[in-house]
XYZ file of C-alpha atoms in Angstrom:
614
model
C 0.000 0.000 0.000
C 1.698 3.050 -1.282
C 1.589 6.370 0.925
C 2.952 9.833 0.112
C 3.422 12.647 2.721
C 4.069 15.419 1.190
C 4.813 18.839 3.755
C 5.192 22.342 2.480
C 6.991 24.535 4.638
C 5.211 27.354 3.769
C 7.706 30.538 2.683
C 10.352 28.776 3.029
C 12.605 29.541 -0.223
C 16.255 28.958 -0.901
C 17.071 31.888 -3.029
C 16.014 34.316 -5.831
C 15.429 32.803 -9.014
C 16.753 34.428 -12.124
C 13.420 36.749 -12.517
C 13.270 38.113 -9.145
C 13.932 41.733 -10.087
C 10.940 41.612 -11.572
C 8.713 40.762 -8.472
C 10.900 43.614 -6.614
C 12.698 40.151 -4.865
C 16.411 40.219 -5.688
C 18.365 39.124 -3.104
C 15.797 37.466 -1.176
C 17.088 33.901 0.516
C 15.126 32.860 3.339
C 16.156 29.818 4.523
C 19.850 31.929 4.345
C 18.142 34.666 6.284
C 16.884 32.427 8.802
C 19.891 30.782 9.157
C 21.135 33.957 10.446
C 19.937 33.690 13.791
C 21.426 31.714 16.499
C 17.914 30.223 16.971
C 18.600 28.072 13.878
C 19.342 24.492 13.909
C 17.923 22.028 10.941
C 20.897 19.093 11.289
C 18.029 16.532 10.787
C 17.248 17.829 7.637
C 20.444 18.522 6.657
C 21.347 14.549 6.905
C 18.573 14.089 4.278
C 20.820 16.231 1.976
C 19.420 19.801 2.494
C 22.735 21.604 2.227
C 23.557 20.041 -0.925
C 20.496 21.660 -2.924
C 22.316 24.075 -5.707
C 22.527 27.274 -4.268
C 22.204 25.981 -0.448
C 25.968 24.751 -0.075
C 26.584 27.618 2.358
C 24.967 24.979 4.691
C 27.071 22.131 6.273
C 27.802 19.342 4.013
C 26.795 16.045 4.785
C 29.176 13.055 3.607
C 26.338 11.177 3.100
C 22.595 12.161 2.494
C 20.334 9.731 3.118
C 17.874 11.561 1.189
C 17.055 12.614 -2.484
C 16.896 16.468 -2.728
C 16.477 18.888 -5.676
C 15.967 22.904 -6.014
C 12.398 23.775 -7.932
C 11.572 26.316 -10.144
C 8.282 28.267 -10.172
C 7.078 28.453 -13.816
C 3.794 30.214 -12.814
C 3.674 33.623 -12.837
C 3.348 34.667 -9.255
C 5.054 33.952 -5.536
C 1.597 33.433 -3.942
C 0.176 30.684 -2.219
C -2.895 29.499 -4.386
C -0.271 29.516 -7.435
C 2.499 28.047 -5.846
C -0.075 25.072 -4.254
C -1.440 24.957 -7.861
C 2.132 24.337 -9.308
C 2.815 21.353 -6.756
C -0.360 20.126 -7.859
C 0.583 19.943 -11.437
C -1.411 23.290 -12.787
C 0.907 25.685 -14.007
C -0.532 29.283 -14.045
C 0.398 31.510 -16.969
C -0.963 34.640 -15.777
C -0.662 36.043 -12.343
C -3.770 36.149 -10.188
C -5.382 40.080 -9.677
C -3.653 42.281 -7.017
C -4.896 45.708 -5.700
C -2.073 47.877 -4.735
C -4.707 50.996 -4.812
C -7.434 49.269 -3.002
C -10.270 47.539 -4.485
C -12.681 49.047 -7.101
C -15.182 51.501 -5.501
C -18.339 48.864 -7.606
C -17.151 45.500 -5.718
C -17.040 47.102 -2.607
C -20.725 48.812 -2.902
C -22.022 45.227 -3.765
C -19.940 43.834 -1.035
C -21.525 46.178 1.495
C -25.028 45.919 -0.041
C -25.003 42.037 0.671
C -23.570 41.767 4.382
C -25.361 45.355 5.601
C -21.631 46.577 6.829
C -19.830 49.563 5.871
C -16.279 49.052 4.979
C -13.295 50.427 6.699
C -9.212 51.246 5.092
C -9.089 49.317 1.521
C -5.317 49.735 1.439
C -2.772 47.289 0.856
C -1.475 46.791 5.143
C 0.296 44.538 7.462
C -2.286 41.830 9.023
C -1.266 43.319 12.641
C -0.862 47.031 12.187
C -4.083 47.140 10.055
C -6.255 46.077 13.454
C -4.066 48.182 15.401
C -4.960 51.223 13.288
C -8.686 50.488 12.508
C -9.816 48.133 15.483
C -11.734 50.578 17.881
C -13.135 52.551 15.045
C -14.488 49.123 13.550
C -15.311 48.358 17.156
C -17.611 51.641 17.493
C -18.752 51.694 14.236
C -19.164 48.075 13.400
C -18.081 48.273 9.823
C -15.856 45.306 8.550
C -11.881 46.485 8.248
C -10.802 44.970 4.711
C -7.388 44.915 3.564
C -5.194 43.635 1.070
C -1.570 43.214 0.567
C 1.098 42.591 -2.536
C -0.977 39.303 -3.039
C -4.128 38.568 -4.772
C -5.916 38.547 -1.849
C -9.288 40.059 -0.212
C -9.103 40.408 3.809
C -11.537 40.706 5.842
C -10.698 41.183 9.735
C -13.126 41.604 12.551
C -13.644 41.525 16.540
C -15.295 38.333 17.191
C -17.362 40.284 19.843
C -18.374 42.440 17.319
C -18.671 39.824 14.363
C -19.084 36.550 15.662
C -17.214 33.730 13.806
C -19.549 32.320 11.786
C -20.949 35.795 10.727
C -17.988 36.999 9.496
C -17.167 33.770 7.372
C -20.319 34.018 6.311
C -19.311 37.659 4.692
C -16.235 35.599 3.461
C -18.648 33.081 1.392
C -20.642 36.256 0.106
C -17.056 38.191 -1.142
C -15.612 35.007 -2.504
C -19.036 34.829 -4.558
C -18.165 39.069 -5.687
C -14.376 38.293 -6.271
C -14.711 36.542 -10.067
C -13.636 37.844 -13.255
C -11.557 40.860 -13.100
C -12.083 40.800 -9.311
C -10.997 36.967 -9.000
C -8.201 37.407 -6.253
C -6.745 34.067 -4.944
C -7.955 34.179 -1.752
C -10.182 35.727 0.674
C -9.163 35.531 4.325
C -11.156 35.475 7.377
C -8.888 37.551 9.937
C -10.656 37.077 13.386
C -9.020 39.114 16.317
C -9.898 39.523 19.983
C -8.967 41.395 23.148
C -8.444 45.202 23.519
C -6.442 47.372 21.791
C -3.670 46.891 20.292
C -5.517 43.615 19.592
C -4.318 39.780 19.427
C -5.030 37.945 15.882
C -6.972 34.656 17.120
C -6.463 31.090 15.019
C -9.798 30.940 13.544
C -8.516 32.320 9.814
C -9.968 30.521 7.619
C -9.035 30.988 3.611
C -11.671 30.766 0.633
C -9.697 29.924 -2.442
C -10.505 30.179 -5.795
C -11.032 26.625 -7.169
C -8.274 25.644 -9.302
C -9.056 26.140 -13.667
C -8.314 22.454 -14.258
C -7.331 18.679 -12.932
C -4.960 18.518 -10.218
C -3.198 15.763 -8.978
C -5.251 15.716 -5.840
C -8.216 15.203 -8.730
C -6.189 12.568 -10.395
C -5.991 10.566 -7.179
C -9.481 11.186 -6.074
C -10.478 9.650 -9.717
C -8.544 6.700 -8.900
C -9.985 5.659 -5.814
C -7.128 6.751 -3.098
C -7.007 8.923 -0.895
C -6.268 13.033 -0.163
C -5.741 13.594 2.989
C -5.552 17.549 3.788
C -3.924 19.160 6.780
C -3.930 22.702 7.692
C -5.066 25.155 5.377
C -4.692 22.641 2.131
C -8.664 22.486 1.936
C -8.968 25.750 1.905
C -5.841 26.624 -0.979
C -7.841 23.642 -3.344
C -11.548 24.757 -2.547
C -11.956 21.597 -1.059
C -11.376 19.789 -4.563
C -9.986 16.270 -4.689
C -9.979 16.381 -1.015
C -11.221 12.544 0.354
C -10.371 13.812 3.984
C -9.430 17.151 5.709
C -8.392 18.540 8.932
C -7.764 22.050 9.592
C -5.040 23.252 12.185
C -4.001 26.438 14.656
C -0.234 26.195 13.486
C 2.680 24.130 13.093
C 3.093 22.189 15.857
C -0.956 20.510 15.551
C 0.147 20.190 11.445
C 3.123 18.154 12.622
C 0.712 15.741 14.673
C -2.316 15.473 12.688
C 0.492 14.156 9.862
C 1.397 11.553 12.178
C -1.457 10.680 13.003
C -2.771 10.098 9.480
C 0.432 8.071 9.163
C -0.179 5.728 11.958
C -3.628 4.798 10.170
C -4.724 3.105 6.906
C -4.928 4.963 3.964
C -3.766 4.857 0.829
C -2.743 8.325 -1.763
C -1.947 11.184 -0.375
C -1.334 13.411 2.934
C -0.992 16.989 1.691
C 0.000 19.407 4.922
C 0.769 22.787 4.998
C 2.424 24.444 7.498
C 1.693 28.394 7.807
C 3.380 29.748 10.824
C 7.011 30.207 8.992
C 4.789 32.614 6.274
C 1.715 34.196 8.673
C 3.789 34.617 11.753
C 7.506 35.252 11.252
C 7.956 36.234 7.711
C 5.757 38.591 7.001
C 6.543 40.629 10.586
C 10.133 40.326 9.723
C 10.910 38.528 12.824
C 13.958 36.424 11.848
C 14.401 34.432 15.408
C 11.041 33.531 15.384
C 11.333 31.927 11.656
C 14.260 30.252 12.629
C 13.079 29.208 16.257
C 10.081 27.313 14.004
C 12.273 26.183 11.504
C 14.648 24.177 14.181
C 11.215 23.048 15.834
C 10.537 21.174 12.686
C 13.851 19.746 12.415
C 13.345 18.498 16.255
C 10.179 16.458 14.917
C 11.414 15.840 11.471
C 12.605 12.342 13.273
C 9.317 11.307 14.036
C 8.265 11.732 10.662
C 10.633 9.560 9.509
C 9.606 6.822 12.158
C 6.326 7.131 10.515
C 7.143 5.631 7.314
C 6.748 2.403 6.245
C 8.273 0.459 3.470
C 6.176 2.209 0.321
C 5.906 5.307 1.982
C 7.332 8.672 0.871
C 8.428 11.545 2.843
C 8.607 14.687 0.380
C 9.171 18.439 2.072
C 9.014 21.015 -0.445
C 7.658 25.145 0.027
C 5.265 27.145 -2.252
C 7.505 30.544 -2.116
C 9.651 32.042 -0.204
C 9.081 35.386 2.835
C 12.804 35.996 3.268
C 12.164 37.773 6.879
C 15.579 39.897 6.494
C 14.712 42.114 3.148
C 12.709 45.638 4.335
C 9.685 44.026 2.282
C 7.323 42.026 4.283
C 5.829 40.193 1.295
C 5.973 36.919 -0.588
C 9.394 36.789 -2.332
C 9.772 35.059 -5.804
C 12.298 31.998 -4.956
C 13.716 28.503 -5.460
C 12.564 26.509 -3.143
C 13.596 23.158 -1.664
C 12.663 19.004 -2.244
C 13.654 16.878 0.026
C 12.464 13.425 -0.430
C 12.821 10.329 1.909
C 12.003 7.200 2.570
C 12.891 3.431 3.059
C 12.706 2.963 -0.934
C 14.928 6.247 -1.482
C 17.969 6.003 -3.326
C 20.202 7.613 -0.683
C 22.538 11.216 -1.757
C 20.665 11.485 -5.063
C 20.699 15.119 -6.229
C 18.653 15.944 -9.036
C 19.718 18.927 -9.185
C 17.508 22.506 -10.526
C 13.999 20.963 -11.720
C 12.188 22.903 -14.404
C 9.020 23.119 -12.678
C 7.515 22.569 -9.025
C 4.720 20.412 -11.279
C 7.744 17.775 -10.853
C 6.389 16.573 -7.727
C 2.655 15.906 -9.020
C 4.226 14.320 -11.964
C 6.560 12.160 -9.084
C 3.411 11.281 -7.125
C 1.221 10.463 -9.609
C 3.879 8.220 -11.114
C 4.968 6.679 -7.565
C 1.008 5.526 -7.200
C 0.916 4.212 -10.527
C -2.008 7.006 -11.605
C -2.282 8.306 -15.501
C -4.355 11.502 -14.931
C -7.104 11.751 -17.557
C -6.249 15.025 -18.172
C -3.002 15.984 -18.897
C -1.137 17.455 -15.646
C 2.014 19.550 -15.903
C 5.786 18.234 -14.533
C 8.475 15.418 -15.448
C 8.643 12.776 -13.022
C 11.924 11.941 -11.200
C 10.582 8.800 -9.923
C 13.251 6.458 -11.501
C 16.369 8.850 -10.302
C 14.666 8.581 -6.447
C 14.239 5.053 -5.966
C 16.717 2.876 -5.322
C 15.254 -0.290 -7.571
C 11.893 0.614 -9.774
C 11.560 -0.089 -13.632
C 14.103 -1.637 -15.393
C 15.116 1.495 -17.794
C 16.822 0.118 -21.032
C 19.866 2.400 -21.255
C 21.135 0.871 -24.488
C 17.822 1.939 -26.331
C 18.059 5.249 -24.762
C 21.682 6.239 -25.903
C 20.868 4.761 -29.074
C 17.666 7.435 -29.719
C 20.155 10.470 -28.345
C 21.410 13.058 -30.110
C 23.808 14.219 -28.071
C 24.277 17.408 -28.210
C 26.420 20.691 -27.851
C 25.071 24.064 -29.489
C 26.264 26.269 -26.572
C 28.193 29.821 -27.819
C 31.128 29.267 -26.351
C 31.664 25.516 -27.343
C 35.475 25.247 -28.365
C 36.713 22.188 -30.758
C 37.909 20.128 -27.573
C 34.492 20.169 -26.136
C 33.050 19.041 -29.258
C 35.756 16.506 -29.441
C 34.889 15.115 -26.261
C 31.105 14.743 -26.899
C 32.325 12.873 -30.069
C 34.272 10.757 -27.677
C 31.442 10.387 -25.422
C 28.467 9.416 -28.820
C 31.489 7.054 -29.977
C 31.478 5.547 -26.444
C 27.886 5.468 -25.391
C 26.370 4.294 -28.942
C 24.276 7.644 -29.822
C 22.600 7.958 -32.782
C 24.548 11.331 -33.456
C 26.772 13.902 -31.965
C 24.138 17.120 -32.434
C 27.466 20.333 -33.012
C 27.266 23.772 -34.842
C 27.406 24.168 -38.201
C 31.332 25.835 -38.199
C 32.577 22.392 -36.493
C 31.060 19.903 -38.960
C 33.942 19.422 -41.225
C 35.898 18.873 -38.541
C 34.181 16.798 -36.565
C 33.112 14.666 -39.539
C 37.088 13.478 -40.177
C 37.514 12.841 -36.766
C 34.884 10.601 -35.930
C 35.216 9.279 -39.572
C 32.448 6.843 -40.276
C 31.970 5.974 -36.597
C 29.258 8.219 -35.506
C 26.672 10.356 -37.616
C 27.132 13.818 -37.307
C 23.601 16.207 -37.194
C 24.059 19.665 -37.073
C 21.278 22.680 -36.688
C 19.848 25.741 -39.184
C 18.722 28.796 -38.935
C 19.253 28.027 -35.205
C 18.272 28.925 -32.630
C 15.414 31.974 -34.189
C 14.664 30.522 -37.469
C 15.012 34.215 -38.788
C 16.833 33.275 -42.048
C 15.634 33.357 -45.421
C 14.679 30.401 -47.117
C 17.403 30.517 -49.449
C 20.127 31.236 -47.080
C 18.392 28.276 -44.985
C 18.859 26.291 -48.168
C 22.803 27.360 -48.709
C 23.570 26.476 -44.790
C 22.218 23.042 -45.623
C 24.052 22.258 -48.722
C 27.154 23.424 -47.429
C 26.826 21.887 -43.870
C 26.211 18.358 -46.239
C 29.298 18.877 -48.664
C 30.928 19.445 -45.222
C 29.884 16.202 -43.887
C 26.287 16.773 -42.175
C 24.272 13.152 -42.067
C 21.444 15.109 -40.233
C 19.874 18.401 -40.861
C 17.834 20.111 -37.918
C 16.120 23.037 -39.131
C 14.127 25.922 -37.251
C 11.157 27.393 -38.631
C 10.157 30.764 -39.300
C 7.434 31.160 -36.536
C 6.256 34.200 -37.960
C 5.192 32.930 -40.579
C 3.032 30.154 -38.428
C 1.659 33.204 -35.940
C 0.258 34.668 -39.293
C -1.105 31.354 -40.806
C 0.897 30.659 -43.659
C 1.704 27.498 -42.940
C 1.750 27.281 -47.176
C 5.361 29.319 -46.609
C 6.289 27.069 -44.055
C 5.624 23.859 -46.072
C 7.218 24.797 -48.842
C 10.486 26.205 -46.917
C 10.523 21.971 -45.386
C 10.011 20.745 -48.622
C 13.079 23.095 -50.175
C 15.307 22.039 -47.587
C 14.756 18.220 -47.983
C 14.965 18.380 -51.065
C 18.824 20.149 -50.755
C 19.171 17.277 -47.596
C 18.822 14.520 -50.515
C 18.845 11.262 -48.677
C 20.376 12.568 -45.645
C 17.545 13.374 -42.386
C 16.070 16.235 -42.220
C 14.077 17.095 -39.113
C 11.913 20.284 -38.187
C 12.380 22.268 -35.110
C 8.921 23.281 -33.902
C 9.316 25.553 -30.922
C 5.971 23.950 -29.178
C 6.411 26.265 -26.329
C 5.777 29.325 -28.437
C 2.584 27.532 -30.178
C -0.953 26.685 -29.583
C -2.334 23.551 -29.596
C -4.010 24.617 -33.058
C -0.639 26.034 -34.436
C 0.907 22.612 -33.145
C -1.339 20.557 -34.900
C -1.463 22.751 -37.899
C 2.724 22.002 -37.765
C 2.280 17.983 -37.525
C 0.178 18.051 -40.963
C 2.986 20.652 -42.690
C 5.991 18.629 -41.746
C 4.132 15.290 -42.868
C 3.354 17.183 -46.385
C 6.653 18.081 -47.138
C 8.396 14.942 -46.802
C 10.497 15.430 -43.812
C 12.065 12.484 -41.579
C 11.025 14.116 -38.582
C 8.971 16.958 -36.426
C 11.217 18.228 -33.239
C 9.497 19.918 -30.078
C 12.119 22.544 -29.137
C 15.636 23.993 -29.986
C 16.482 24.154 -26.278
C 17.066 27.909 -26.320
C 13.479 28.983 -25.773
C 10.867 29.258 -22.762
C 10.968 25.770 -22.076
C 11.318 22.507 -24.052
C 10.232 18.865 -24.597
C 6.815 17.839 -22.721
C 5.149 14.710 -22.327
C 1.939 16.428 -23.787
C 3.597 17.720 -27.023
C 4.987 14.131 -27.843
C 1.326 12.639 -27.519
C -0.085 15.227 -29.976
C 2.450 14.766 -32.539
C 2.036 10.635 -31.702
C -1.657 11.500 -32.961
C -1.363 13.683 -35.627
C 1.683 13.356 -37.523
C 2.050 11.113 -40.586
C 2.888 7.467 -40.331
C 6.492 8.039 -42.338
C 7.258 10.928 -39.529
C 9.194 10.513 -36.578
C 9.235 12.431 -33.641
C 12.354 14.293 -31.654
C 11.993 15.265 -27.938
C 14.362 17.722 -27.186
C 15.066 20.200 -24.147
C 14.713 19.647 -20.646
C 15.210 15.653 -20.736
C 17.235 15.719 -17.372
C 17.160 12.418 -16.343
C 16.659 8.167 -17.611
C 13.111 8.273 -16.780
C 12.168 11.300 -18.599
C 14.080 9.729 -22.003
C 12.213 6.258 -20.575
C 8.636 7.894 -20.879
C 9.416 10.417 -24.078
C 10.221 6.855 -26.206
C 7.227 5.299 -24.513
C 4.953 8.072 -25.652
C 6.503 7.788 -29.234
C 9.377 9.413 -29.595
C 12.764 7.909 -31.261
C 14.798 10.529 -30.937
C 15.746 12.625 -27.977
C 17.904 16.126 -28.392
C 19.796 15.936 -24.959
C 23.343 16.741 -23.506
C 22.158 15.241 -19.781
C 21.585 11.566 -20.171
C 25.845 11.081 -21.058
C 26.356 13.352 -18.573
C 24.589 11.678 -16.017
C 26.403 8.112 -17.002
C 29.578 9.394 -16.830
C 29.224 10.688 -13.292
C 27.580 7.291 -12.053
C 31.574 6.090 -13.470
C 33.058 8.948 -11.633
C 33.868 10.030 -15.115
C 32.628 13.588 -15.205
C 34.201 15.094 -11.778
């Protein structure tokens, strides 16, 4: 009976990622900032292998990790908590959820106060704590409801339970979750109950009403299967309540810790999803950096417990939604890496998997670890077959012999490109993928021992036709078995798909019997455009339709390969390229129909299992 336990630690990032400038976050760390306080301690965690997470070796290093750790990436476009939950969940959000730095609109909050028959007090972006300290006792003599927002897409509403009793005021919750849709659809609303006289005490009866998430989850996925969700803390709330078998909300850290073992000492079988708030709603956003790392080393203090939990199929995974570095003057969400930390009697022990493209990655993990295939299609690569120590048995020969492998990096010098030649030779690729300026070269080194594929009108596709044409020909009398060509997306985005046709067609016919295939860029395309591409490639006569050049947003998915499995012609084969990071991922991309995969990591990742690639 398989069992996942999957904590976030609520805030609790590892670092800005590359686009934190533009979320007003560089040079947030939080887990760094914590660690800044005498008050912190995590050496539990750090035996699972927390300190060697990229960017967290400032930590101390532990010779051997008994746990499988990576750093995620947020692909959504936010640092809240509905998105960041979403992500985990395998729902990647393109656009950021509404904020309200100037208040909310003067319409939503006349129908807000038509329905509950309150007034509303300070519509300003505030601190949770100062904003009752500032409008308590005129809410308390007036009886109007304070509401508040902050840099999140959220709508607060905080009240004096003798003035509002509980129910009452989540009551007006239920009504302004109903207003907040459309323009107005903010991620949350937030019951803020305080008590006690002034400057007034925050009580633990918040309670969150979440927007319900715009498609599947994995929770969903599970549900559908008939397992279990178990949801601790404030999960319920974050998911609506959706794909939730089981629930049980929590006053802070220390019950979330207990209810989770107390799930894991019964029967179930799926999921426990726990949350853990306090590091977010009590310490980072007051800036209070002891008290963050005072809760941090209390988790680390019951992190053994956890572990006792676990039974032979269970999973321990400990990831975070965002980070709230508590040291930085701003005391809002910060856009960060955060941390996975997986562990468990089946874990293969030190494993570092090093940045992951996505937080989706754990869904994708989980729903592969239960042996679920979501009926709809749910974002992230799984990294189930890099964590365990035994699982399926992954044919490496097939693998190496469907990769290109490949170096198209700037700076590549001839020695680097001789030792990928050395590496295809070795490993049994079915090419060496190198620029254009090295295929002569490369060609009389590697003589008739390896087939050399080279790119056009890479990485933009910008060329003309005919100069697309000349780099082929000349890249051929220079040696070129395999031509991968980019196409001119421009001309897709304005739906002359004729142009592109007959630009594939042109360049096959200068390829002559050698392979020709045709780089895509399916992160720049609809699912329209994509399917408009599968029927153009077929037409033309190439060998072969390619997801990604690598360079771009993102690369290879699971999802792409399916659609061009279902709508490409019989004669055309299909390239996965970008982003395959691990065995499994190459495993699953040939399972789902692709026979060739555009990759520089699978060789890589042999030749440090042989201590080859220090």
């Amino acid at each position: 009976m398989k069992r996942v336990f999957l904590i976030v630690l609520d805030s609790v990032g590892i670092g800005e990622m590359p686009d934190a400038a533009d979320f007003g976050d560089e040079g947030s760390n939080t887990l760094r900032a914590a660690s800044t306080s005498p008050y912190f301690s995590m050496p539990n965690m750090g035996k699972l292998g927390l300190f060697q997470i990229d960017g967290v070796e400032w930590g101390p290093q532990e010779a051997e990790p008994q746990g499988a750790v990576a750093r995620m990436t947020e692909v959504s476009k936010g640092k809240d908590t509905t998105i960041g939950h979403w992500e985990i969940a395998g729902v990647i959000s393109p656009q950021p959820l509404p904020t309200f730095p100037e208040g909310f609109p003067k319409e939503l909050l006349e129908a807000f106060e038509k329905e509950t028959g309150r007034g509303v007090l300070c519509n300003k972006p505030y601190s949770g704590t100062e904003v009752i300290k500032d409008y308590g006792e005129e809410h308390m003599r007036t009886g109007k409801l304070i509401v508040y927002t902050s840099a999140d897409s959220v709508f607060q509403i905080a009240a004096h339970e003798s003035v509002v009793p509980i129910d009452e005021l989540y009551r007006y919750c239920e009504i302004a979750r109903r207003l907040c849709t459309g323009p107005y659809g903010v991620g949350r609303v937030i019951a803020r109950p305080f008590e006690g006289e002034y400057p007034f005490k925050r009580t633990s009866r918040r309670h969150d009403y979440s927007l319900t998430p715009p498609k599947e989850t994995m929770l969903d996925a599970i549900c559908k299967a008939g397992k279990d969700v178990l949801a601790v803390g404030k999960i319920y709330d974050i998911f609506a309540g959706q794909g939730i078998t089981q629930m049980v909300r929590t006053t802070g850290n220390e019950e979330g810790i207990q209810r989770t073992l107390e799930y894991g000492a019964g029967e179930f079988e799926g999921l426990c999803f726990t949350n853990l708030v306090d590091y977010d709603m009590l310490y980072g956003h007051r800036n209070d950096v002891e008290g963050y790392a005072k809760a941090l080393t209390a988790f680390d203090q019951r992190l053994p417990e956890l572990l006792a939990m676990l039974r032979e199929d269970d999973l321990l995974m400990i990831t975070a939604d965002h980070g709230c570095d508590p040291i930085t003057p701003s005391t809002d969400h910060s856009r960060e890496y955060t941390p996975w930390v997986i562990a468990g009697p089946k874990v293969k022990k030190g494993v570092n998997l090093s940045t992951r493209a996505s937080f989706a990655d754990i869904a994708a993990t989980i729903l592969d670890y239960l042996g679920i295939e979501p009926e709809q299609e749910i974002a992230g690569t799984s990294a189930l077959d890099d964590i365990l120590a035994a699982n399926r048995d992954i044919d490496r020969k097939q693998i190496f012999q469907a990769v290109d492998h490949t170096l198209l990096a700037q700076t590549a010098t001839w020695e680097e490109i001789r030792q990928i030649c050395e590496d295809g030779i070795r490993y049994g690729t079915a090419s060496v993928c190198i620029p254009p300026s090295y295929v002569k070269r490369a060609k009389e080194y590697v003589e008739e021992k390896m087939q050399i594929c080279t790119v056009i009108g890479f990485p933009n596709g910008y060329q003309t036709t005919a100069v697309k044409v000349f780099e082929t020909k000349d890249a051929i009398a220079n040696g070129a078995d395999e031509i991968d060509m980019v196409i001119n997306l421009g001309d897709v985005k304005e739906g002359r798909f004729d142009l592109v046709e007959q630009e594939i067609r042109l360049l096959k016919e200068a390829c002559g019997t050698r392979i020709l295939k045709v780089i895509i860029e399916t992160c720049l395309l609809t699912e329209e455009e994509k399917v408009r591409m599968c029927q153009a490639v077929t037409d033309a006569g190439a060998d072969f339709i390619k997801t990604s050049t690598g360079f771009s947003a993102a690369g290879a998915t699971f999802a792409d390969v399916k659609l061009f499995a279902r709508h490409v012609g019989e004669k055309v084969r299909i390239k996965a390229a970008g982003g395959i990071s691990s065995f499994a991922d190459a495993q699953q991309f040939l399972e789902l129909g692709a026979s060739r995969l555009g990759t520089s990591r699978i060789v890589k990742l042999a030749k440090q299992e042989e201590g080859m690639d220090r």
